[in-house]
Amino acid sequence: MQQLLAPIYAFLNCETPDSWIEEAKKPENLKGLLIDHCNCELKAAQTAMFLIRKYAIDKQSGQVLLDWAKPYEDFVYIKERNIESFLTKESKKNELSADLVSRKDFAHSEDLIAKMVRLIKEEFHHFEQVLAIMHSRGIEYQNVRAGRYAKGMMKQVRTHEPATLIDKLIVGAFIEARSCERFAKLAPFLDEELKKFYISLLRSEARHYQDYLILAQAISDKDISERVAHFAAVEAELILSEDTDFKFHSGAPAVSAVVA
């Protein structure tokens, strides 16, 4: 595990504060964390899907992606949810119905598609896994409002291309790296089922952050180290500063922090 995590610690400017772990390991906060984690897995898949649709494929292929996401988004946004029915259809719904056709006017289309499709498939699967754990514990799925973490990162994204895409990929790398670091740090304080589950996520999360970084550097015509350093500082400030809304990616809990 330490060999897997070493690049993560080198990439991030700080570790998760002990105060966040102290709050996260409280039994009364587990429900809120699992619900937020479940939402985060789906958001990660949706973000990757947006990048493919916007930059890498034609309109018809875009519809293929939308069809892939539909069972998950229907489950999230409809009021009457049948969790058991949704979970039993896992093997059928987590597959693309057709090949995606890459755009010829974007040199990195095929690489973006390959890396993001794999990520989406894994994030959908993680969403299902968290949902199954919640269901077995009598925790109902809920939509939750976004915290300040991702919004704080996205505020730093430049507004002209290809800088916008490069920055979004770097942001994706930090979100995945922080998830990996937080899974590892929290796991020892959880029950055996959740401990094993969170440790099982480390390898894919570590690969996701690397895929985002590799894509960002490939698309940029200059070294991205300066932008990575900028986002590293922003991300660390969000993680270390007090946060009144306790979530999976929130900062140090303020005295008045509440679980969503």
XYZ file of C-alpha atoms in Angstrom, residues 38-162:
125
model
C -22.049 7.447 -3.357
C -22.875 10.796 -4.936
C -19.184 11.494 -5.566
C -18.744 8.262 -7.532
C -21.600 9.194 -9.855
C -20.351 12.779 -10.241
C -16.923 11.449 -11.209
C -18.475 9.322 -13.949
C -20.622 12.221 -15.177
C -17.612 14.560 -15.300
C -15.586 12.111 -17.376
C -18.560 11.556 -19.643
C -18.918 15.301 -20.189
C -15.258 15.562 -21.234
C -15.654 12.794 -23.805
C -18.848 14.280 -25.244
C -17.487 17.825 -25.427
C -14.062 17.111 -26.870
C -13.659 13.634 -28.307
C -16.705 12.166 -30.089
C -19.377 12.913 -32.650
C -23.036 13.640 -31.883
C -24.248 10.080 -32.458
C -21.621 8.703 -30.092
C -22.670 11.340 -27.584
C -26.120 9.772 -27.537
C -24.533 6.369 -26.897
C -22.901 7.831 -23.792
C -26.151 9.424 -22.649
C -27.907 6.076 -23.019
C -25.167 4.467 -20.914
C -25.701 7.003 -18.133
C -29.506 6.913 -18.259
C -30.132 4.020 -15.796
C -27.893 5.682 -13.222
C -29.343 9.154 -13.668
C -32.891 7.790 -13.686
C -32.198 6.085 -10.373
C -30.744 9.257 -8.857
C -33.346 11.722 -10.039
C -36.621 9.772 -9.774
C -38.432 9.840 -6.443
C -39.534 6.202 -6.367
C -36.340 4.121 -6.283
C -36.138 0.344 -6.401
C -32.604 -0.325 -5.190
C -32.803 -4.099 -5.434
C -34.025 -3.952 -9.021
C -31.334 -1.426 -9.924
C -28.519 -3.488 -8.407
C -29.582 -6.769 -10.009
C -29.341 -5.177 -13.472
C -25.687 -4.198 -12.881
C -24.094 -6.500 -15.462
C -26.384 -5.282 -18.234
C -26.390 -1.557 -17.601
C -22.665 -0.976 -17.105
C -21.805 -1.625 -20.748
C -21.636 0.644 -23.778
C -24.232 -0.301 -26.385
C -21.965 0.636 -29.322
C -18.437 1.764 -30.153
C -17.680 5.461 -29.869
C -16.524 7.322 -32.995
C -13.669 9.712 -32.257
C -13.508 13.228 -33.674
C -10.740 13.749 -36.202
C -10.250 17.428 -35.350
C -8.910 16.624 -31.869
C -5.592 14.796 -31.897
C -6.089 13.232 -28.473
C -9.619 11.922 -28.995
C -8.820 8.221 -28.868
C -6.613 8.501 -25.805
C -9.208 10.609 -23.974
C -11.939 8.119 -24.887
C -9.936 5.080 -23.803
C -8.925 6.491 -20.416
C -12.254 8.123 -19.586
C -14.426 5.172 -20.653
C -12.455 2.908 -18.338
C -12.794 5.462 -15.551
C -16.553 5.814 -16.111
C -17.074 2.067 -16.024
C -15.163 1.820 -12.747
C -16.929 4.799 -11.171
C -20.340 3.389 -12.091
C -19.290 0.105 -10.497
C -18.090 1.895 -7.358
C -21.413 3.757 -7.212
C -23.203 0.411 -7.259
C -20.882 -1.018 -4.604
C -21.431 1.894 -2.206
C -25.158 1.751 -2.882
C -25.213 -1.977 -2.052
C -23.359 -1.357 1.224
C -25.798 1.400 2.105
C -28.774 -0.821 1.276
C -27.437 -3.649 3.467
C -27.211 -1.170 6.350
C -30.644 0.335 5.861
C -29.305 3.659 4.566
C -31.464 5.269 1.871
C -29.840 7.044 -1.053
C -30.226 10.830 -1.050
C -29.137 13.606 -3.368
C -26.794 15.991 -1.569
C -25.684 19.493 -2.448
C -22.152 19.965 -3.671
C -19.576 21.037 -1.115
C -17.079 23.858 -1.490
C -14.182 21.551 -2.481
C -14.926 20.860 -6.149
C -16.446 24.309 -6.629
C -13.355 25.906 -5.127
C -11.144 23.996 -7.533
C -13.296 24.724 -10.575
C -13.210 28.467 -9.866
C -9.522 28.342 -10.820
C -10.110 26.823 -14.260
C -9.142 29.117 -17.122
C -11.836 30.059 -19.636
C -10.053 29.633 -22.982
C -9.174 26.421 -24.787
C -7.145 24.295 -24.602
